[in-house]
PDB file of C-alpha atoms in Angstrom:
ATOM      1  CA  MET A  14       0.200  22.910  -8.149  1.00 96.00           C
ATOM      2  CA  ILE A  15       1.457  20.032  -6.053  1.00 97.00           C
ATOM      3  CA  ALA A  16       4.633  18.181  -5.034  1.00 98.00           C
ATOM      4  CA  ASN A  17       5.357  15.198  -2.827  1.00 97.00           C
ATOM      5  CA  LEU A  18       7.952  12.564  -1.974  1.00 97.00           C
ATOM      6  CA  PRO A  19       5.829   9.520  -1.129  1.00 96.00           C
ATOM      7  CA  MET A  20       8.085   6.566  -1.786  1.00 95.00           C
ATOM      8  CA  TYR A  21      10.198   6.595   1.381  1.00 96.00           C
ATOM      9  CA  HIS A  22       7.927   8.800   3.438  1.00 95.00           C
ATOM     10  CA  ARG A  23       7.870   7.994   7.138  1.00 95.00           C
ATOM     11  CA  ALA A  24       7.583  10.157  10.259  1.00 96.00           C
ATOM     12  CA  GLU A  25      11.276   9.895  11.120  1.00 98.00           C
ATOM     13  CA  LEU A  26      12.229  11.427   7.760  1.00 98.00           C
ATOM     14  CA  ALA A  27       9.635  14.220   7.645  1.00 97.00           C
ATOM     15  CA  GLU A  28      12.082  16.957   8.620  1.00 98.00           C
ATOM     16  CA  ALA A  29      14.771  15.693   6.242  1.00 98.00           C
ATOM     17  CA  HIS A  30      12.290  15.596   3.359  1.00 98.00           C
ATOM     18  CA  ASP A  31      11.183  19.138   4.177  1.00 98.00           C
ATOM     19  CA  ILE A  32      14.790  20.354   4.059  1.00 98.00           C
ATOM     20  CA  TYR A  33      15.352  18.536   0.771  1.00 98.00           C
ATOM     21  CA  TRP A  34      12.204  20.016  -0.746  1.00 98.00           C
ATOM     22  CA  GLU A  35      13.112  23.531   0.367  1.00 98.00           C
ATOM     23  CA  LEU A  36      16.426  23.215  -1.478  1.00 98.00           C
ATOM     24  CA  ILE A  37      14.751  21.824  -4.611  1.00 98.00           C
ATOM     25  CA  ARG A  38      12.222  24.645  -4.435  1.00 98.00           C
ATOM     26  CA  LYS A  39      14.995  27.211  -4.106  1.00 98.00           C
ATOM     27  CA  HIS A  40      16.734  25.986  -7.243  1.00 98.00           C
ATOM     28  CA  LEU A  41      13.465  25.734  -9.177  1.00 98.00           C
ATOM     29  CA  THR A  42      12.697  29.331  -8.220  1.00 98.00           C
ATOM     30  CA  LYS A  43      16.079  30.428  -9.576  1.00 98.00           C
ATOM     31  CA  VAL A  44      15.047  29.229 -13.049  1.00 97.00           C
ATOM     32  CA  GLY A  45      11.569  30.714 -12.854  1.00 97.00           C
ATOM     33  CA  ILE A  46       9.578  27.612 -11.889  1.00 97.00           C
ATOM     34  CA  GLU A  47       6.868  28.099  -9.286  1.00 97.00           C
ATOM     35  CA  SER A  48       6.378  25.365  -6.728  1.00 97.00           C
ATOM     36  CA  PRO A  49       4.262  24.751  -3.632  1.00 98.00           C
ATOM     37  CA  GLU A  50       5.683  25.781  -0.300  1.00 97.00           C
ATOM     38  CA  LYS A  51       4.970  22.423   1.320  1.00 97.00           C
ATOM     39  CA  LEU A  52       5.016  18.786   0.215  1.00 97.00           C
ATOM     40  CA  SER A  53       1.629  17.061   0.029  1.00 97.00           C
ATOM     41  CA  GLN A  54       2.778  13.863   1.704  1.00 95.00           C
ATOM     42  CA  SER A  55      -0.698  12.613   2.608  1.00 90.00           C
ATOM     43  CA  SER A  56      -2.121  12.865  -0.925  1.00 89.00           C
ATOM     44  CA  GLY A  57      -2.880   9.723  -2.926  1.00 88.00           C
ATOM     45  CA  GLU A  58       0.106   8.705  -5.036  1.00 91.00           C
ATOM     46  CA  MET A  59      -1.543   8.126  -8.418  1.00 92.00           C
ATOM     47  CA  ASP A  60      -3.827  11.123  -7.916  1.00 92.00           C
ATOM     48  CA  VAL A  61      -0.727  13.316  -7.601  1.00 95.00           C
ATOM     49  CA  TRP A  62       1.239  11.696 -10.426  1.00 97.00           C
ATOM     50  CA  ILE A  63      -1.424  12.291 -13.082  1.00 95.00           C
ATOM     51  CA  ARG A  64      -2.216  15.885 -12.150  1.00 95.00           C
ATOM     52  CA  PRO A  65      -1.427  18.408 -14.917  1.00 95.00           C
ATOM     53  CA  ASP A  66      -0.066  20.816 -12.284  1.00 96.00           C
ATOM     54  CA  LEU A  67       2.404  18.294 -10.845  1.00 97.00           C
ATOM     55  CA  VAL A  68       5.675  20.059 -10.032  1.00 98.00           C
ATOM     56  CA  PHE A  69       7.666  17.224  -8.503  1.00 98.00           C
ATOM     57  CA  SER A  70       7.255  13.692  -7.206  1.00 98.00           C
ATOM     58  CA  GLN A  71       8.893  10.297  -7.050  1.00 98.00           C
ATOM     59  CA  THR A  72       7.155   7.276  -8.526  1.00 98.00           C
ATOM     60  CA  CYS A  73       7.786   3.545  -8.750  1.00 96.00           C
ATOM     61  CA  SER A  74       9.156   2.113 -11.987  1.00 95.00           C
ATOM     62  CA  MET A  75       6.177  -0.196 -12.477  1.00 95.00           C
ATOM     63  CA  PRO A  76       3.467   2.506 -12.586  1.00 96.00           C
ATOM     64  CA  TYR A  77       5.885   4.681 -14.546  1.00 97.00           C
ATOM     65  CA  ARG A  78       6.264   2.180 -17.376  1.00 96.00           C
ATOM     66  CA  THR A  79       2.664   0.893 -17.362  1.00 95.00           C
ATOM     67  CA  VAL A  80       0.650   4.084 -16.768  1.00 95.00           C
ATOM     68  CA  LEU A  81       2.694   7.267 -16.515  1.00 97.00           C
ATOM     69  CA  HIS A  82       5.515   7.220 -19.077  1.00 96.00           C
ATOM     70  CA  ASP A  83       3.503   9.048 -21.740  1.00 95.00           C
ATOM     71  CA  LYS A  84       1.815  11.391 -19.268  1.00 96.00           C
ATOM     72  CA  VAL A  85       4.730  12.759 -17.215  1.00 98.00           C
ATOM     73  CA  THR A  86       8.269  14.038 -17.731  1.00 98.00           C
ATOM     74  CA  LEU A  87      11.080  11.826 -16.429  1.00 98.00           C
ATOM     75  CA  ILE A  88      13.522  14.059 -14.534  1.00 98.00           C
ATOM     76  CA  GLY A  89      16.149  11.643 -13.265  1.00 98.00           C
ATOM     77  CA  THR A  90      16.808   8.882 -10.763  1.00 98.00           C
ATOM     78  CA  PRO A  91      18.299   9.376  -7.296  1.00 98.00           C
ATOM     79  CA  ASP A  92      21.226   7.133  -6.487  1.00 98.00           C
ATOM     80  CA  PHE A  93      20.949   5.521  -3.056  1.00 96.00           C
ATOM     81  CA  SER A  94      24.205   3.554  -3.490  1.00 93.00           C
ATOM     82  CA  VAL A  95      22.454   0.248  -2.950  1.00 95.00           C
ATOM     83  CA  TYR A  96      25.009  -2.509  -2.343  1.00 91.00           C
ATOM     84  CA  ASP A  97      26.142  -4.380  -5.450  1.00 93.00           C
ATOM     85  CA  CYS A  98      23.955  -2.309  -7.796  1.00 96.00           C
ATOM     86  CA  PRO A  99      24.933   0.111 -10.586  1.00 97.00           C
ATOM     87  CA  PRO A 100      24.422   3.837  -9.831  1.00 97.00           C
ATOM     88  CA  GLY A 101      20.724   4.674  -9.839  1.00 97.00           C
ATOM     89  CA  TYR A 102      19.697   1.032  -9.538  1.00 98.00           C
ATOM     90  CA  TYR A 103      18.243  -0.909  -6.633  1.00 97.00           C
ATOM     91  CA  ARG A 104      17.000  -4.394  -5.826  1.00 97.00           C
ATOM     92  CA  SER A 105      14.720  -6.214  -3.426  1.00 98.00           C
ATOM     93  CA  ALA A 106      15.477  -8.655  -0.640  1.00 98.00           C
ATOM     94  CA  PHE A 107      13.319 -11.661   0.145  1.00 98.00           C
ATOM     95  CA  VAL A 108      12.949 -11.594   3.904  1.00 98.00           C
ATOM     96  CA  VAL A 109      11.651 -14.287   6.239  1.00 98.00           C
ATOM     97  CA  HIS A 110      11.472 -14.707   9.991  1.00 98.00           C
ATOM     98  CA  LYS A 111      14.886 -15.308  11.526  1.00 98.00           C
ATOM     99  CA  SER A 112      13.601 -18.512  13.124  1.00 98.00           C
ATOM    100  CA  ASP A 113      12.621 -20.042   9.772  1.00 98.00           C
ATOM    101  CA  THR A 114      14.964 -22.896   8.919  1.00 98.00           C
ATOM    102  CA  ARG A 115      14.292 -22.872   5.174  1.00 97.00           C
ATOM    103  CA  GLU A 116      17.307 -21.508   3.283  1.00 94.00           C
ATOM    104  CA  LYS A 117      16.437 -21.322  -0.432  1.00 97.00           C
ATOM    105  CA  LEU A 118      13.806 -19.335  -2.304  1.00 98.00           C
ATOM    106  CA  ILE A 119      12.333 -22.482  -3.833  1.00 98.00           C
ATOM    107  CA  ASP A 120      11.698 -23.765  -0.304  1.00 98.00           C
ATOM    108  CA  PHE A 121       9.025 -21.068   0.053  1.00 98.00           C
ATOM    109  CA  LYS A 122       7.043 -22.088  -3.027  1.00 97.00           C
ATOM    110  CA  ASN A 123       3.897 -22.746  -0.981  1.00 98.00           C
ATOM    111  CA  ALA A 124       4.513 -20.064   1.645  1.00 98.00           C
ATOM    112  CA  LYS A 125       2.261 -17.094   2.419  1.00 98.00           C
ATOM    113  CA  PHE A 126       3.719 -14.105   0.553  1.00 98.00           C
ATOM    114  CA  ALA A 127       3.078 -10.588   1.883  1.00 98.00           C
ATOM    115  CA  PHE A 128       3.395  -7.750  -0.627  1.00 98.00           C
ATOM    116  CA  ASN A 129       2.849  -4.024  -0.478  1.00 96.00           C
ATOM    117  CA  MET A 130       0.740  -3.668  -3.653  1.00 95.00           C
ATOM    118  CA  GLU A 131       0.482  -5.225  -7.090  1.00 96.00           C
ATOM    119  CA  ILE A 132       1.680  -2.043  -8.853  1.00 94.00           C
ATOM    120  CA  SER A 133       4.960  -2.166  -6.914  1.00 96.00           C
ATOM    121  CA  GLN A 134       8.131  -3.090  -8.784  1.00 96.00           C
ATOM    122  CA  SER A 135      10.102  -3.989  -5.678  1.00 97.00           C
ATOM    123  CA  GLY A 136       7.334  -5.600  -3.651  1.00 97.00           C
ATOM    124  CA  PHE A 137       5.494  -7.585  -6.313  1.00 98.00           C
ATOM    125  CA  VAL A 138       6.845  -7.470  -9.877  1.00 97.00           C
ATOM    126  CA  ALA A 139      10.481  -8.149  -8.932  1.00 97.00           C
ATOM    127  CA  ALA A 140       9.352 -11.015  -6.722  1.00 98.00           C
ATOM    128  CA  ARG A 141       7.342 -12.525  -9.560  1.00 98.00           C
ATOM    129  CA  SER A 142      10.216 -12.164 -12.033  1.00 97.00           C
ATOM    130  CA  GLU A 143      12.676 -13.744  -9.609  1.00 98.00           C
ATOM    131  CA  THR A 144      10.514 -16.684  -8.564  1.00 98.00           C
ATOM    132  CA  LEU A 145       9.593 -17.461 -12.180  1.00 98.00           C
ATOM    133  CA  LYS A 146      13.283 -18.249 -12.711  1.00 97.00           C
ATOM    134  CA  TYR A 147      12.658 -21.173 -10.357  1.00 97.00           C
ATOM    135  CA  GLY A 148       9.370 -22.163 -11.996  1.00 97.00           C
ATOM    136  CA  PHE A 149       6.824 -20.731  -9.577  1.00 98.00           C
ATOM    137  CA  PHE A 150       5.136 -17.655  -8.161  1.00 98.00           C
ATOM    138  CA  PHE A 151       3.442 -17.454  -4.812  1.00 98.00           C
ATOM    139  CA  LYS A 152      -0.203 -18.556  -4.983  1.00 97.00           C
ATOM    140  CA  ASN A 153      -0.829 -17.808  -1.312  1.00 98.00           C
ATOM    141  CA  ARG A 154      -0.608 -14.002  -1.266  1.00 98.00           C
ATOM    142  CA  ILE A 155      -1.737 -11.242   1.071  1.00 98.00           C
ATOM    143  CA  CYS A 156      -1.671  -7.493   0.342  1.00 98.00           C
ATOM    144  CA  ALA A 157      -0.085  -5.565   3.204  1.00 97.00           C
ATOM    145  CA  SER A 158      -0.422  -2.085   1.562  1.00 95.00           C
ATOM    146  CA  SER A 159       3.162  -1.075   2.410  1.00 96.00           C
ATOM    147  CA  HIS A 160       6.653  -2.518   2.720  1.00 97.00           C
ATOM    148  CA  LEU A 161       6.608  -1.657   6.420  1.00 97.00           C
ATOM    149  CA  ASN A 162       3.409  -3.623   6.994  1.00 97.00           C
ATOM    150  CA  ALA A 163       4.685  -6.573   4.952  1.00 98.00           C
ATOM    151  CA  ALA A 164       7.876  -6.778   6.993  1.00 98.00           C
ATOM    152  CA  HIS A 165       5.913  -6.407  10.219  1.00 97.00           C
ATOM    153  CA  MET A 166       3.730  -9.342   9.171  1.00 98.00           C
ATOM    154  CA  ILE A 167       6.834 -11.495   8.739  1.00 98.00           C
ATOM    155  CA  ALA A 168       8.117 -10.505  12.178  1.00 98.00           C
ATOM    156  CA  ASN A 169       4.731 -11.348  13.721  1.00 98.00           C
ATOM    157  CA  TYR A 170       4.314 -14.719  11.926  1.00 98.00           C
ATOM    158  CA  GLN A 171       1.330 -13.406   9.918  1.00 98.00           C
ATOM    159  CA  ALA A 172       3.140 -14.191   6.656  1.00 98.00           C
ATOM    160  CA  GLU A 173       6.182 -16.240   5.745  1.00 98.00           C
ATOM    161  CA  ILE A 174       8.045 -14.250   3.100  1.00 98.00           C
ATOM    162  CA  ALA A 175       8.081 -10.761   1.556  1.00 98.00           C
ATOM    163  CA  SER A 176      10.035  -8.867  -1.079  1.00 98.00           C
ATOM    164  CA  ILE A 177      11.278  -5.565   0.392  1.00 98.00           C
ATOM    165  CA  ASP A 178      13.132  -2.883  -1.515  1.00 96.00           C
ATOM    166  CA  ALA A 179      16.681  -2.374  -0.290  1.00 97.00           C
ATOM    167  CA  VAL A 180      16.233   1.272   0.729  1.00 98.00           C
ATOM    168  CA  SER A 181      13.046   0.549   2.681  1.00 97.00           C
ATOM    169  CA  LEU A 182      14.810  -2.341   4.384  1.00 98.00           C
ATOM    170  CA  ALA A 183      17.764  -0.152   5.347  1.00 97.00           C
ATOM    171  CA  LEU A 184      15.362   2.355   6.889  1.00 98.00           C
ATOM    172  CA  MET A 185      13.689  -0.431   8.847  1.00 98.00           C
ATOM    173  CA  GLU A 186      17.067  -1.532  10.142  1.00 98.00           C
ATOM    174  CA  ARG A 187      17.625   2.034  11.318  1.00 98.00           C
ATOM    175  CA  TYR A 188      14.232   2.750  12.872  1.00 98.00           C
ATOM    176  CA  ASP A 189      12.246  -0.441  13.575  1.00 98.00           C
ATOM    177  CA  SER A 190      13.033  -2.856  16.392  1.00 97.00           C
ATOM    178  CA  PHE A 191      11.236  -5.740  14.633  1.00 97.00           C
ATOM    179  CA  PHE A 192      13.975  -5.707  11.989  1.00 98.00           C
ATOM    180  CA  ASP A 193      15.967  -7.969  14.323  1.00 98.00           C
ATOM    181  CA  ASP A 194      13.370 -10.691  13.743  1.00 98.00           C
ATOM    182  CA  LEU A 195      14.006 -10.741   9.987  1.00 98.00           C
ATOM    183  CA  LYS A 196      16.636 -12.378   7.811  1.00 98.00           C
ATOM    184  CA  ILE A 197      17.427 -12.131   4.103  1.00 98.00           C
ATOM    185  CA  ILE A 198      17.474 -15.360   2.090  1.00 98.00           C
ATOM    186  CA  HIS A 199      17.652 -14.085  -1.519  1.00 98.00           C
ATOM    187  CA  LEU A 200      18.201 -10.911  -3.578  1.00 98.00           C
ATOM    188  CA  THR A 201      16.495  -9.942  -6.825  1.00 97.00           C
ATOM    189  CA  THR A 202      18.227  -8.724  -9.984  1.00 96.00           C
ATOM    190  CA  PRO A 203      18.983  -4.959  -9.874  1.00 97.00           C
ATOM    191  CA  THR A 204      16.653  -2.672 -11.842  1.00 97.00           C
ATOM    192  CA  PRO A 205      16.474   1.126 -12.273  1.00 97.00           C
ATOM    193  CA  SER A 206      15.423   2.792  -9.054  1.00 97.00           C
ATOM    194  CA  LEU A 207      12.405   5.007  -8.341  1.00 98.00           C
ATOM    195  CA  PRO A 208      12.484   8.018 -10.699  1.00 98.00           C
ATOM    196  CA  TYR A 209      11.615  11.649 -10.091  1.00 98.00           C
ATOM    197  CA  ILE A 210       8.888  13.026 -12.348  1.00 98.00           C
ATOM    198  CA  THR A 211       7.090  16.260 -13.193  1.00 98.00           C
ATOM    199  CA  ALA A 212       4.168  17.134 -15.444  1.00 97.00           C
ATOM    200  CA  GLY A 213       4.364  15.974 -19.048  1.00 93.00           C
ATOM    201  CA  HIS A 214       4.936  19.348 -20.655  1.00 87.00           C
ATOM    202  CA  GLU A 215       8.059  20.363 -18.708  1.00 92.00           C
ATOM    203  CA  ASP A 216      11.748  20.575 -19.685  1.00 95.00           C
ATOM    204  CA  ALA A 217      13.512  17.596 -18.083  1.00 97.00           C
ATOM    205  CA  ASP A 218      16.986  19.168 -18.182  1.00 97.00           C
ATOM    206  CA  ILE A 219      15.920  22.255 -16.234  1.00 98.00           C
ATOM    207  CA  TYR A 220      14.426  20.094 -13.499  1.00 98.00           C
ATOM    208  CA  PHE A 221      17.356  17.678 -13.499  1.00 98.00           C
ATOM    209  CA  ASN A 222      19.847  20.510 -12.952  1.00 98.00           C
ATOM    210  CA  ALA A 223      17.747  22.036 -10.163  1.00 98.00           C
ATOM    211  CA  VAL A 224      17.367  18.737  -8.296  1.00 98.00           C
ATOM    212  CA  ALA A 225      21.042  17.836  -8.774  1.00 98.00           C
ATOM    213  CA  ALA A 226      22.015  21.236  -7.332  1.00 98.00           C
ATOM    214  CA  ALA A 227      19.689  20.645  -4.372  1.00 98.00           C
ATOM    215  CA  ILE A 228      21.335  17.292  -3.678  1.00 98.00           C
ATOM    216  CA  ASP A 229      24.751  18.960  -3.790  1.00 98.00           C
ATOM    217  CA  ASP A 230      23.493  21.517  -1.239  1.00 98.00           C
ATOM    218  CA  LEU A 231      22.072  18.969   1.189  1.00 98.00           C
ATOM    219  CA  PRO A 232      23.744  19.029   4.599  1.00 98.00           C
ATOM    220  CA  ALA A 233      25.765  15.849   4.989  1.00 98.00           C
ATOM    221  CA  ALA A 234      23.629  14.641   7.883  1.00 98.00           C
ATOM    222  CA  VAL A 235      20.404  15.080   5.889  1.00 98.00           C
ATOM    223  CA  ALA A 236      21.837  13.366   2.817  1.00 98.00           C
ATOM    224  CA  LYS A 237      22.836  10.458   5.050  1.00 97.00           C
ATOM    225  CA  GLU A 238      19.345  10.294   6.558  1.00 97.00           C
ATOM    226  CA  LEU A 239      17.764  10.180   3.094  1.00 98.00           C
ATOM    227  CA  MET A 240      20.536   7.924   1.724  1.00 97.00           C
ATOM    228  CA  ILE A 241      20.741  10.099  -1.416  1.00 97.00           C
ATOM    229  CA  LYS A 242      24.134  10.348  -3.120  1.00 97.00           C
ATOM    230  CA  THR A 243      23.511  11.993  -6.492  1.00 98.00           C
ATOM    231  CA  LEU A 244      21.104  12.169  -9.440  1.00 98.00           C
ATOM    232  CA  ILE A 245      21.465   9.815 -12.411  1.00 98.00           C
ATOM    233  CA  ARG A 246      20.113  10.008 -15.965  1.00 98.00           C
ATOM    234  CA  ILE A 247      18.508   6.685 -16.847  1.00 98.00           C
ATOM    235  CA  PRO A 248      16.725   6.742 -20.230  1.00 97.00           C
ATOM    236  CA  LYS A 249      12.982   6.283 -20.451  1.00 96.00           C
ATOM    237  CA  GLU A 250      13.598   3.318 -22.758  1.00 97.00           C
ATOM    238  CA  THR A 251      15.493   1.517 -20.003  1.00 97.00           C
ATOM    239  CA  TYR A 252      12.501   1.742 -17.680  1.00 97.00           C
ATOM    240  CA  LEU A 253      10.165   0.532 -20.408  1.00 96.00           C
ATOM    241  CA  THR A 254      12.174  -2.651 -20.941  1.00 94.00           C
ATOM    242  CA  ILE A 255      12.081  -3.834 -17.303  1.00 91.00           C
ATOM    243  CA  ASP A 256      10.521  -7.280 -17.076  1.00 77.00           C
TER     244      ASP A 256
END
């Protein structure tokens, strides 16, 4: 059996994620669900998500709707209280170097676009959906493998624009000095945030209640570190209709 929390994993949050997992594990144990003692944070994301012994993970909405929705159980969606978004929703910010004088998204039509990966809702799909409203998508693209790398490329003039999910960006503002070299020029339309999942044969309500109880038990300082407010029920059908 396996569990992980890969989406916002970074060294500064390792202890907070461990505390969060211990509370989830405690509440799962109360209802008779076995779980691993430790999170497998270094395991490959898709490899974990499709395992039949998956206990708990967080995925991105794009792989959920395109690959996983009929293979896993949707538990619920954490609410990070992203500014100007409904509960359980998030959005991406187009970021550029602070010295760039261009002001509108359309001004970057021919710019070099850094993205984390093509299966990312926030880093790639949301950017494509938003730019298509203005009649283009970036032809000059470079895969950075992570939001952190994409933002770092902007700061170091290795790319000109990137689409960074709001939670990742807030964590960069907190932890990364290069954040001061970035500026936001445009925001995408809000979509459902990154859902929690378990194996496809499990009871979603049992897991939802256990995770919600764990969030309620989080020390205030840890909840603030992780930016988690509560757990939201967003229907599977809503995820499947994201453009």
